[in-house]
mmCIF file with all atom_site columns, C-alpha atoms in Angstrom:
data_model
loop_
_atom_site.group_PDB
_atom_site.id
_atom_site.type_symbol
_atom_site.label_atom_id
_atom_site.label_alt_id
_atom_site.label_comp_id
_atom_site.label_asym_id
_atom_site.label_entity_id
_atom_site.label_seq_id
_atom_site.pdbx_PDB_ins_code
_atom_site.Cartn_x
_atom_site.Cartn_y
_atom_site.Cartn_z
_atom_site.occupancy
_atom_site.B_iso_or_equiv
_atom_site.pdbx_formal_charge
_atom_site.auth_seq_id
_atom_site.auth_comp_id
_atom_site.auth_asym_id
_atom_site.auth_atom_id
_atom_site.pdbx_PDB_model_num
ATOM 1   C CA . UNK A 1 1   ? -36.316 15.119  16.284 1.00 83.00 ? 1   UNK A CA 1
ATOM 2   C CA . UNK A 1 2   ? -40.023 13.108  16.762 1.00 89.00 ? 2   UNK A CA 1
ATOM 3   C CA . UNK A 1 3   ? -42.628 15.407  17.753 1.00 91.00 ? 3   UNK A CA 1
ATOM 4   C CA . UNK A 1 4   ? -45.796 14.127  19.307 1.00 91.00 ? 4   UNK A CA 1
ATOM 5   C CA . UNK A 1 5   ? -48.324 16.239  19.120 1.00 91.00 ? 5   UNK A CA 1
ATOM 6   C CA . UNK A 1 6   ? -50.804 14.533  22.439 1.00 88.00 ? 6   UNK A CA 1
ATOM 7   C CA . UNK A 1 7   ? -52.851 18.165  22.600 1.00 89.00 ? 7   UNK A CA 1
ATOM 8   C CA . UNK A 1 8   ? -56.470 17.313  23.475 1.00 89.00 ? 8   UNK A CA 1
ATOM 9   C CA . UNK A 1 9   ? -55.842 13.751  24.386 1.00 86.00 ? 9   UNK A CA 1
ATOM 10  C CA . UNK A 1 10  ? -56.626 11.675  27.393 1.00 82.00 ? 10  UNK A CA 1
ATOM 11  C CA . UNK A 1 11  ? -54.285 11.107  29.680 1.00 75.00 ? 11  UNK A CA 1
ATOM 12  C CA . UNK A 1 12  ? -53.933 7.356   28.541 1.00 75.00 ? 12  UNK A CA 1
ATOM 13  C CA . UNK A 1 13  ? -53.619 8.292   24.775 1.00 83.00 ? 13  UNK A CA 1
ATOM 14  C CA . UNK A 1 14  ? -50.794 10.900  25.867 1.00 85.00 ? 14  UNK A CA 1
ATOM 15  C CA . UNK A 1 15  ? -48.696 7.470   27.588 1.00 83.00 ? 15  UNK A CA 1
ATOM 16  C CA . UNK A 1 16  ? -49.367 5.472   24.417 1.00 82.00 ? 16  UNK A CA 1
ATOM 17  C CA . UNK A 1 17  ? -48.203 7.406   21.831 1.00 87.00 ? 17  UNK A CA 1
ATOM 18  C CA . UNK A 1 18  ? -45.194 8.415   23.779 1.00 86.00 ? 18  UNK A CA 1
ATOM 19  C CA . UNK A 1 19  ? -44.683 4.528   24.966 1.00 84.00 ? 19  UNK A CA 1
ATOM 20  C CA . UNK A 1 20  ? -45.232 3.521   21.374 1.00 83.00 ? 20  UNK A CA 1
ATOM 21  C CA . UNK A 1 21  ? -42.349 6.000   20.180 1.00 86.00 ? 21  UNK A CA 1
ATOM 22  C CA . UNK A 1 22  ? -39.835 5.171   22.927 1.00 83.00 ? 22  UNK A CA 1
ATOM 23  C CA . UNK A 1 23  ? -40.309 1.417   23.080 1.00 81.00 ? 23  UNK A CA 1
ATOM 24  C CA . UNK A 1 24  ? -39.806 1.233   19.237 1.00 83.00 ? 24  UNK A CA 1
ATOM 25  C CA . UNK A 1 25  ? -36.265 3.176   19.476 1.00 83.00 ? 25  UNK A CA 1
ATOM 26  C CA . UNK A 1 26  ? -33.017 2.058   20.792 1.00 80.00 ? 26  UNK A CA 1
ATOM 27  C CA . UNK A 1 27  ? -31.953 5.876   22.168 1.00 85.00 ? 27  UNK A CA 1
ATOM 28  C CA . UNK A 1 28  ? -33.625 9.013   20.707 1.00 87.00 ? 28  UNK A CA 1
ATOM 29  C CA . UNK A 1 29  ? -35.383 11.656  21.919 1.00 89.00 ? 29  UNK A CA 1
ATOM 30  C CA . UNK A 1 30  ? -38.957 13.509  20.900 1.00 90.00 ? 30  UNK A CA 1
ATOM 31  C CA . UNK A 1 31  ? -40.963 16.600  21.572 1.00 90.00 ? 31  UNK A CA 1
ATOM 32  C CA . UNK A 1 32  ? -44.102 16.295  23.416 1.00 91.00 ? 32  UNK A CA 1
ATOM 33  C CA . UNK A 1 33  ? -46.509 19.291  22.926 1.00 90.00 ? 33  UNK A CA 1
ATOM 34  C CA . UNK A 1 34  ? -49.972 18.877  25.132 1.00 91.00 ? 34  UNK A CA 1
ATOM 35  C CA . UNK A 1 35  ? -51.859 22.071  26.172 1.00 89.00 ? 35  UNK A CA 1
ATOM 36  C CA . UNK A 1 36  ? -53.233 21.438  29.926 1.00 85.00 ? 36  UNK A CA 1
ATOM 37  C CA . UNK A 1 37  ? -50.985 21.570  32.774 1.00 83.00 ? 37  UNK A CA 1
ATOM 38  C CA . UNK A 1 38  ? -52.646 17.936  34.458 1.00 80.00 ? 38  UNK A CA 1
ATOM 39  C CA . UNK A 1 39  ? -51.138 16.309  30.550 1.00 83.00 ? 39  UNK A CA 1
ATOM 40  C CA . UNK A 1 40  ? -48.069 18.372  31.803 1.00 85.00 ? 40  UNK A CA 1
ATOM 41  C CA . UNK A 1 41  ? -47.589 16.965  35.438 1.00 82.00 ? 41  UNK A CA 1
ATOM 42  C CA . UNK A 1 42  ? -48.420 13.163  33.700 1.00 81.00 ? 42  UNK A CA 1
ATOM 43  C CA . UNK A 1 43  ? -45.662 13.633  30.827 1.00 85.00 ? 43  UNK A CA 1
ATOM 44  C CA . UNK A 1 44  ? -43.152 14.390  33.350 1.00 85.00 ? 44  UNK A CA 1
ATOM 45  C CA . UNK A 1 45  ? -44.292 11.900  35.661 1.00 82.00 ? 45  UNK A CA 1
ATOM 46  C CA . UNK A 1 46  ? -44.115 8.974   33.465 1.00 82.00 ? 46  UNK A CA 1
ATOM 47  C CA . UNK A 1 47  ? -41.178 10.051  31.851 1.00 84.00 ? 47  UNK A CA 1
ATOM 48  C CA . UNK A 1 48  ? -39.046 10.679  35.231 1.00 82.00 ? 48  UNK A CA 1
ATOM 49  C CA . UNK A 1 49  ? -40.504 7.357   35.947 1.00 76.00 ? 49  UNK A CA 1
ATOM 50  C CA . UNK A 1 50  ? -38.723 5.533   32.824 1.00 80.00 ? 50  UNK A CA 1
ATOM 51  C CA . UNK A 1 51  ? -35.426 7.139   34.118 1.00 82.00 ? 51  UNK A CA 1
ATOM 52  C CA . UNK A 1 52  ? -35.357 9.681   30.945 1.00 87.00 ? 52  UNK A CA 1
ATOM 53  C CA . UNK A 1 53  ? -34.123 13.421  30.607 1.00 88.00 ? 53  UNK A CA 1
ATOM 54  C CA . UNK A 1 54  ? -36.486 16.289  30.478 1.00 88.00 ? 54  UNK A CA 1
ATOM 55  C CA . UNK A 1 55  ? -36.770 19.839  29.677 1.00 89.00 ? 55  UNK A CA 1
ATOM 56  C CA . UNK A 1 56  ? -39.557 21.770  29.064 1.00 89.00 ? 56  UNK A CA 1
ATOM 57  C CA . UNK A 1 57  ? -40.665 25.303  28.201 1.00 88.00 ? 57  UNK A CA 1
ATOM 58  C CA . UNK A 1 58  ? -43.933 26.873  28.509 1.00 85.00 ? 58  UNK A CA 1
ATOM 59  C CA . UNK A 1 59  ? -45.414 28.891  26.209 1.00 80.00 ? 59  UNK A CA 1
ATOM 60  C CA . UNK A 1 60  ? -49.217 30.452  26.279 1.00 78.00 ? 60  UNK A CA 1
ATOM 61  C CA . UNK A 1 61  ? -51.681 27.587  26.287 1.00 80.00 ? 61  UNK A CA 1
ATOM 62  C CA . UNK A 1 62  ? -49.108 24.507  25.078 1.00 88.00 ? 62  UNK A CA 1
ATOM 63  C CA . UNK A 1 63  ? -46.113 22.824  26.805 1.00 89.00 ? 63  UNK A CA 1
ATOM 64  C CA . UNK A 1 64  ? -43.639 21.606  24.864 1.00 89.00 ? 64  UNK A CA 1
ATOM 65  C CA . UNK A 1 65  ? -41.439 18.956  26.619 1.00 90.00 ? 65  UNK A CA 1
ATOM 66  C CA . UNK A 1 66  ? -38.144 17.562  25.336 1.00 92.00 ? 66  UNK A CA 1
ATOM 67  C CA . UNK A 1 67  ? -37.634 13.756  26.348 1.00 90.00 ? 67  UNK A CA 1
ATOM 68  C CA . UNK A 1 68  ? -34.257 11.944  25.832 1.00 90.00 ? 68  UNK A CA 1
ATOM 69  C CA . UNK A 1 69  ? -34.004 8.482   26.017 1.00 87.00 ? 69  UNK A CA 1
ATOM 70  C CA . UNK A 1 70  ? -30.001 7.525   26.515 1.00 80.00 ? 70  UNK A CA 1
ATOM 71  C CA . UNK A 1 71  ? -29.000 4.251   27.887 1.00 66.00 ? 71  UNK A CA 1
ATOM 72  C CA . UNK A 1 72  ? -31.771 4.634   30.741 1.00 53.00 ? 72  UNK A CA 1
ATOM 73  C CA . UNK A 1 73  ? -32.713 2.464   33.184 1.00 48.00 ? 73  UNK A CA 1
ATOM 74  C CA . UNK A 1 74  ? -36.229 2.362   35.246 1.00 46.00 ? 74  UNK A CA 1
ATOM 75  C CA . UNK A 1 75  ? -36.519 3.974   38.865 1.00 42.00 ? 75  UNK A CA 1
ATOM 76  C CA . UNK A 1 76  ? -38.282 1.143   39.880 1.00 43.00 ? 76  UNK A CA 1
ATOM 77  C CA . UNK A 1 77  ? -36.935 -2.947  41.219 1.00 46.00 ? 77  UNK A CA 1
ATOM 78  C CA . UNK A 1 78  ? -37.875 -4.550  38.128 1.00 47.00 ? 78  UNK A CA 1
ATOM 79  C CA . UNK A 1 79  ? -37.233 -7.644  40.362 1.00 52.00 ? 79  UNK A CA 1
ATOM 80  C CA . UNK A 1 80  ? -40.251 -6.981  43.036 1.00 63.00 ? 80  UNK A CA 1
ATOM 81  C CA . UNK A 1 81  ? -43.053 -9.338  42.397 1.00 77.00 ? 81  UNK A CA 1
ATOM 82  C CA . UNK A 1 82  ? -46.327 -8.430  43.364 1.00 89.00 ? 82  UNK A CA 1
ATOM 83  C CA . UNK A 1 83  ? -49.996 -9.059  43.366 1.00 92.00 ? 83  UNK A CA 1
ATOM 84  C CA . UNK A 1 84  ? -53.167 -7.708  43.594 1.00 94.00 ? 84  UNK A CA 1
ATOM 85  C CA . UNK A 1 85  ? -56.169 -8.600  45.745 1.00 95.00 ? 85  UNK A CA 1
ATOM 86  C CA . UNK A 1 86  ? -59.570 -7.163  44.157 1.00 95.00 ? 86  UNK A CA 1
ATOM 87  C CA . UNK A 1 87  ? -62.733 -7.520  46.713 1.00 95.00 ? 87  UNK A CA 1
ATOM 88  C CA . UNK A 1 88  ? -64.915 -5.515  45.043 1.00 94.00 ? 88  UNK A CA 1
ATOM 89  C CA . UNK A 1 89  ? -66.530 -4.548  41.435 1.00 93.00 ? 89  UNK A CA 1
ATOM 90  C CA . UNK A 1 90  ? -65.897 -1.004  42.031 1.00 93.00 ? 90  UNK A CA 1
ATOM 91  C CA . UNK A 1 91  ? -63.353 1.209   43.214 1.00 90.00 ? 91  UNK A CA 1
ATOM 92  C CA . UNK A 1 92  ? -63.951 3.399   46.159 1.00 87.00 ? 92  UNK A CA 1
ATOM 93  C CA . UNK A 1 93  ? -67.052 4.387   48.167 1.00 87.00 ? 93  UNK A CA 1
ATOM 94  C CA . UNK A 1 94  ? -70.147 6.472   47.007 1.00 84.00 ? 94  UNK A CA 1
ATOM 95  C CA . UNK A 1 95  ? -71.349 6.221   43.596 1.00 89.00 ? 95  UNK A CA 1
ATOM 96  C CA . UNK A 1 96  ? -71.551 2.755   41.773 1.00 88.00 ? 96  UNK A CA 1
ATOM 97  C CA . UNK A 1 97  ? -71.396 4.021   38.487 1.00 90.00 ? 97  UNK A CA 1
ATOM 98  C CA . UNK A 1 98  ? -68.501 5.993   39.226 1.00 93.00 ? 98  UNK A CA 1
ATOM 99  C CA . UNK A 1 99  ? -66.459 3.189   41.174 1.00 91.00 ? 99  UNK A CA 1
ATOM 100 C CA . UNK A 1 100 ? -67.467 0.901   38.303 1.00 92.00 ? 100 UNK A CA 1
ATOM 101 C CA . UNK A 1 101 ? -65.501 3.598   35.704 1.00 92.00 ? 101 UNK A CA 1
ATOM 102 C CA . UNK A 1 102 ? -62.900 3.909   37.900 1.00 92.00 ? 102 UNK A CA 1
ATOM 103 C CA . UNK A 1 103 ? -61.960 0.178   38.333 1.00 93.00 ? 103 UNK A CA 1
ATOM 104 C CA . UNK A 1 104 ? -62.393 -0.236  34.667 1.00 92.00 ? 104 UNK A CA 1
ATOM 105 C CA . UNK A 1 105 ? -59.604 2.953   34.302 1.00 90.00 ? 105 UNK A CA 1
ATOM 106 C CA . UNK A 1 106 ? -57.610 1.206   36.809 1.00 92.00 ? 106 UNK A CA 1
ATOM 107 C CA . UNK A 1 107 ? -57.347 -1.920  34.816 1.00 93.00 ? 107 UNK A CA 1
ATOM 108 C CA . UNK A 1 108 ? -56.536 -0.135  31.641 1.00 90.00 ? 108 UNK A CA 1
ATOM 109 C CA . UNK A 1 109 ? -53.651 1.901   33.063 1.00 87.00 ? 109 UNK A CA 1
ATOM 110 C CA . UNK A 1 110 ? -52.840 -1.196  34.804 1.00 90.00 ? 110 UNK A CA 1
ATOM 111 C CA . UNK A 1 111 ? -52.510 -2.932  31.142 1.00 88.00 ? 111 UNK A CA 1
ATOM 112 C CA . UNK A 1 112 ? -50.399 0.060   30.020 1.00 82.00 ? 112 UNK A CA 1
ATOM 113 C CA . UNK A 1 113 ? -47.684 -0.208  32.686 1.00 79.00 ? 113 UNK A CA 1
ATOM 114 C CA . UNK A 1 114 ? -44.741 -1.602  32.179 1.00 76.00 ? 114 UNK A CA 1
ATOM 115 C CA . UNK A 1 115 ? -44.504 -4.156  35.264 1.00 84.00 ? 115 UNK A CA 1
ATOM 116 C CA . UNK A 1 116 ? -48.159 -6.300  35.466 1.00 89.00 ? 116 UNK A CA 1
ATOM 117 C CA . UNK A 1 117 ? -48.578 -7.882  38.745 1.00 91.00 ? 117 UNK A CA 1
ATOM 118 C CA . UNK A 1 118 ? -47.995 -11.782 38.881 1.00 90.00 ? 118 UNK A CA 1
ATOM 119 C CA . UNK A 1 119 ? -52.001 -12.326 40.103 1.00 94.00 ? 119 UNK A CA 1
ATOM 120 C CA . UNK A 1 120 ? -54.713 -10.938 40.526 1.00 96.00 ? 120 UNK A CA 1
ATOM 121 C CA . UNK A 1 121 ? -56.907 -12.635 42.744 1.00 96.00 ? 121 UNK A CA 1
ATOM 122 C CA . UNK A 1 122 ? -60.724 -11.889 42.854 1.00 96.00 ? 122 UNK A CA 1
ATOM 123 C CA . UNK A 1 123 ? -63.142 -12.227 45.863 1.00 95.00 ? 123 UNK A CA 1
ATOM 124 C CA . UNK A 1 124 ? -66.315 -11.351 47.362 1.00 95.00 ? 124 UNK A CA 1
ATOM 125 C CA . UNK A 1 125 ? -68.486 -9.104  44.586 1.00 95.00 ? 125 UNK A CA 1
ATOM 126 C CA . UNK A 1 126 ? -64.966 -8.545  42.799 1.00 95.00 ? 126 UNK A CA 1
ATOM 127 C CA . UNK A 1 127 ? -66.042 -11.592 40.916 1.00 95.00 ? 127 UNK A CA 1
ATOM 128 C CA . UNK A 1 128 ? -68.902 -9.384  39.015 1.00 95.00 ? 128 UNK A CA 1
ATOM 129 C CA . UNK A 1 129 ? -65.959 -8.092  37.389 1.00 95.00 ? 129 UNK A CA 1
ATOM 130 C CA . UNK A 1 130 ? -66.579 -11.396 34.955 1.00 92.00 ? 130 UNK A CA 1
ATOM 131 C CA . UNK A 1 131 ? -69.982 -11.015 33.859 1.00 89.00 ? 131 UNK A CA 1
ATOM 132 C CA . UNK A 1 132 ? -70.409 -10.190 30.646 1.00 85.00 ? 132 UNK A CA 1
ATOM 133 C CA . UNK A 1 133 ? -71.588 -7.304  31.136 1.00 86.00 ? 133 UNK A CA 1
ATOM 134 C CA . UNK A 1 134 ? -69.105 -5.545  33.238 1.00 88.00 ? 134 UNK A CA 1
ATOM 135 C CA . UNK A 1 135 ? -67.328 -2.673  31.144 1.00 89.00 ? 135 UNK A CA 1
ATOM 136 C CA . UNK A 1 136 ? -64.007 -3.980  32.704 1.00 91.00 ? 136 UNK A CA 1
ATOM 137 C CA . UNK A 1 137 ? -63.695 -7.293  31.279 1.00 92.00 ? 137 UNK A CA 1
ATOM 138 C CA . UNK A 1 138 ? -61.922 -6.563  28.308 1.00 92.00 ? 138 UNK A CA 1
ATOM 139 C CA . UNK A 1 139 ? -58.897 -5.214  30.043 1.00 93.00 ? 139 UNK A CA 1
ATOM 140 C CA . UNK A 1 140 ? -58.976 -8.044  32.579 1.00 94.00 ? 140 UNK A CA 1
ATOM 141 C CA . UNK A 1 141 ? -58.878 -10.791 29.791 1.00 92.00 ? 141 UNK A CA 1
ATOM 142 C CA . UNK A 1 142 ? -55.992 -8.925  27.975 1.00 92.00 ? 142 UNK A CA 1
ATOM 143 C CA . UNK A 1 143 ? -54.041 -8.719  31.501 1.00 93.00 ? 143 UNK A CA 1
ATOM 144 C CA . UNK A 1 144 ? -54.921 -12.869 31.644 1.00 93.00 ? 144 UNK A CA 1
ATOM 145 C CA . UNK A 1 145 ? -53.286 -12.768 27.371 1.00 91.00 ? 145 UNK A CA 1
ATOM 146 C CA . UNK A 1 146 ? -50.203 -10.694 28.943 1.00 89.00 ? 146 UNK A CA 1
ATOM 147 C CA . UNK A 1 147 ? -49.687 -13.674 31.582 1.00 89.00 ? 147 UNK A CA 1
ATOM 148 C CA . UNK A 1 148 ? -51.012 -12.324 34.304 1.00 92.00 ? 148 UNK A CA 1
ATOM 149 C CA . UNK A 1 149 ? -52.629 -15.216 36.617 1.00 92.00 ? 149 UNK A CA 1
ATOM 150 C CA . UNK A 1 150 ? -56.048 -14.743 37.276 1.00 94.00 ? 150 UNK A CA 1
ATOM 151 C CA . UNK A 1 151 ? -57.753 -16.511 40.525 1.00 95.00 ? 151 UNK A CA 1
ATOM 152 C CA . UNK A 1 152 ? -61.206 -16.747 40.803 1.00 94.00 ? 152 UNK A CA 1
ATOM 153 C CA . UNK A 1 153 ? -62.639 -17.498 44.347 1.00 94.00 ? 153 UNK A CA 1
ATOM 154 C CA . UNK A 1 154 ? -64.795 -20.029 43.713 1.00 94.00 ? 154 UNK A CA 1
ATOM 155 C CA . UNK A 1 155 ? -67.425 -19.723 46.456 1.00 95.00 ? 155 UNK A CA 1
ATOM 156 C CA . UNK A 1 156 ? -67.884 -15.988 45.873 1.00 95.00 ? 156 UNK A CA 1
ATOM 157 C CA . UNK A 1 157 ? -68.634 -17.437 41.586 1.00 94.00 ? 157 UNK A CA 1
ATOM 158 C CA . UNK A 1 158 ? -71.439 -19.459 43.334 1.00 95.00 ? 158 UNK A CA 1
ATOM 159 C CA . UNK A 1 159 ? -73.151 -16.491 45.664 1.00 96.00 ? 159 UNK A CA 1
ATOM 160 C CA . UNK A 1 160 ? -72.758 -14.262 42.683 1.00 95.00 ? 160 UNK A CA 1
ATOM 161 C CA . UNK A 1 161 ? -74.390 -17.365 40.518 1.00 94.00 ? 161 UNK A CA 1
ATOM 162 C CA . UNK A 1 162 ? -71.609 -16.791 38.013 1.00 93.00 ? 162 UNK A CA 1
ATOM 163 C CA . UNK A 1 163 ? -70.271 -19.869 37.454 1.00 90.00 ? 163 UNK A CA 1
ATOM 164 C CA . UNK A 1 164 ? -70.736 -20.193 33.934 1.00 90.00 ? 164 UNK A CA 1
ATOM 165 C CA . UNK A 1 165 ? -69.321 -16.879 32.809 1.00 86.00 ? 165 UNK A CA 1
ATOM 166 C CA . UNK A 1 166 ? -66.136 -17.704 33.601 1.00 89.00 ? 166 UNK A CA 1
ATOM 167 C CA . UNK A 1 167 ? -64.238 -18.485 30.198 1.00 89.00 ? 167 UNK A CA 1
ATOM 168 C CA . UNK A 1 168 ? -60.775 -17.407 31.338 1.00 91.00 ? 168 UNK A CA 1
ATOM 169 C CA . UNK A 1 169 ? -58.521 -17.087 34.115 1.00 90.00 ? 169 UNK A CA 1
ATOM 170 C CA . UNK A 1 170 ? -58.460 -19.965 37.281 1.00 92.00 ? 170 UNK A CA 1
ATOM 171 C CA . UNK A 1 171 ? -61.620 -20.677 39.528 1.00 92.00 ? 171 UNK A CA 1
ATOM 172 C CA . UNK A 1 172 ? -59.814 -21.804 42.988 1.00 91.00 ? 172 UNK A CA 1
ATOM 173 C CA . UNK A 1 173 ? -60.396 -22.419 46.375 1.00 91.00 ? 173 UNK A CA 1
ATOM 174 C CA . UNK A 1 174 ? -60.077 -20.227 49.316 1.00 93.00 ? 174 UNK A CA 1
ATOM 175 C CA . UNK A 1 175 ? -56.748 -22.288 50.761 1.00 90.00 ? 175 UNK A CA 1
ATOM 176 C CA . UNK A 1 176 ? -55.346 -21.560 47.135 1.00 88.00 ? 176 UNK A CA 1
ATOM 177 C CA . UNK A 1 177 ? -55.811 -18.214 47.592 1.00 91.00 ? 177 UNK A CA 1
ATOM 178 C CA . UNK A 1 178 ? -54.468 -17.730 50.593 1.00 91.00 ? 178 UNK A CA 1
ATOM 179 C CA . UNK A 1 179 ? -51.561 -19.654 49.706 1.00 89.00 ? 179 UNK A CA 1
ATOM 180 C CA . UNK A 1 180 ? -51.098 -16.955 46.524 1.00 89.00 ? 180 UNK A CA 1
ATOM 181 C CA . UNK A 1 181 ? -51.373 -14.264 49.337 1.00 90.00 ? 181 UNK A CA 1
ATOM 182 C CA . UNK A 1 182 ? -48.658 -15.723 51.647 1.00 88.00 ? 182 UNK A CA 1
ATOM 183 C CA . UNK A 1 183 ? -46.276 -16.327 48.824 1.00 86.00 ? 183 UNK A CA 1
ATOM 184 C CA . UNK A 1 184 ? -46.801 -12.698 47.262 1.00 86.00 ? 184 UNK A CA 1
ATOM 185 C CA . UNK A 1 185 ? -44.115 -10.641 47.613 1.00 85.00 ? 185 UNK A CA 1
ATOM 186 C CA . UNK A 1 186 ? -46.464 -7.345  48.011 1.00 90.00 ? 186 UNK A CA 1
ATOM 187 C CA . UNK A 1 187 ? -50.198 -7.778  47.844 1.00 90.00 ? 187 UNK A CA 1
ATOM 188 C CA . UNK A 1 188 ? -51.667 -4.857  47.359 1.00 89.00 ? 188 UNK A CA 1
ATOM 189 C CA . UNK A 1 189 ? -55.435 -4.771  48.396 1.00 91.00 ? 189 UNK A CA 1
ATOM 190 C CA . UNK A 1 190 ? -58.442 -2.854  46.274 1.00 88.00 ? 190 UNK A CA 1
#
């Protein structure tokens, strides 16, 4: 049996080495050792997510947590298309450089789940997400290499002066993008 030894790691690191084991077996099953109960709660959470068995035991300091992967199938409609509507370069109120860290965290997990939405569509300051200086544009540009369809409002680019930095995704109008919104099967808002 794989053991996975995630003790110390991020929260993200703990999903990618335990995605990276699962998605490159049929069926199997692995040991995941972490030693705090918030990599605990996420282990389980994920992994009752992806429809797989669990057990766990608890000893002093370290949980060790048995997933099986047999024949499962996801909890979630893999048929529900959805998109996402960013109008801001940060993610909730109060401190900027927190909300900027926190949007750039959203798009990372956001590149590590399984189902990416079919747009993203950017308005208002959202758009500073582009410059080159924002942390987050890495992760955008390799949701944009994944497929996902990226729609720039174009009079927010001018405001913002940022016409230029755009070397990716789809500068559009405001009737484009409400036609994405209308034809979105869930839009969910940032």
């Amino acid at each position: 049996m794989k053991e996975i030894d995630c003790r110390g790691l991020p929260y993200l690191k703990i999903i990618r080495e335990i995605k990276k084991y699962f998605n490159s077996i049929g069926e199997g099953e692995a040991i995941v050792i972490v030693n705090s109960e918030l990599g605990r709660s996420n282990v389980l959470r994920y992994a009752a997510h992806k429809g797989y068995q669990l057990d766990e035991e608890n000893e002093e300091n370290r949980f060790l947590i048995k997933i099986e992967k047999r024949g499962c199938l996801e909890v979630e409609d893999e048929g529900e298309i959805f998109s996402i509507l960013i109008t801001r370069e940060k993610l909730g109120e109060g401190d900027d450089d927190l909300g900027k860290i926190l949007m750039n965290e959203y798009f990372e997990v956001l590149n590590e789940y399984d189902k990416l939405p079919k747009e993203i569509l950017f308005l208002n300051s959202a758009v500073k997400l582009f410059h080159k200086d924002s942390m987050a544009m890495e992760e955008i540009r390799l949701l944009y290499k994944k497929g996902v369809n990226l729609l720039i409002n174009d009079t927010s680019l001018e405001h913002y002066n940022l016409t230029d930095q755009i070397t990716f995704g789809e500068i559009t109008s405001m009737y484009d993008m409400v036609v994405a919104m209308k034809r979105a099967k869930k839009l969910i808002r940032l």
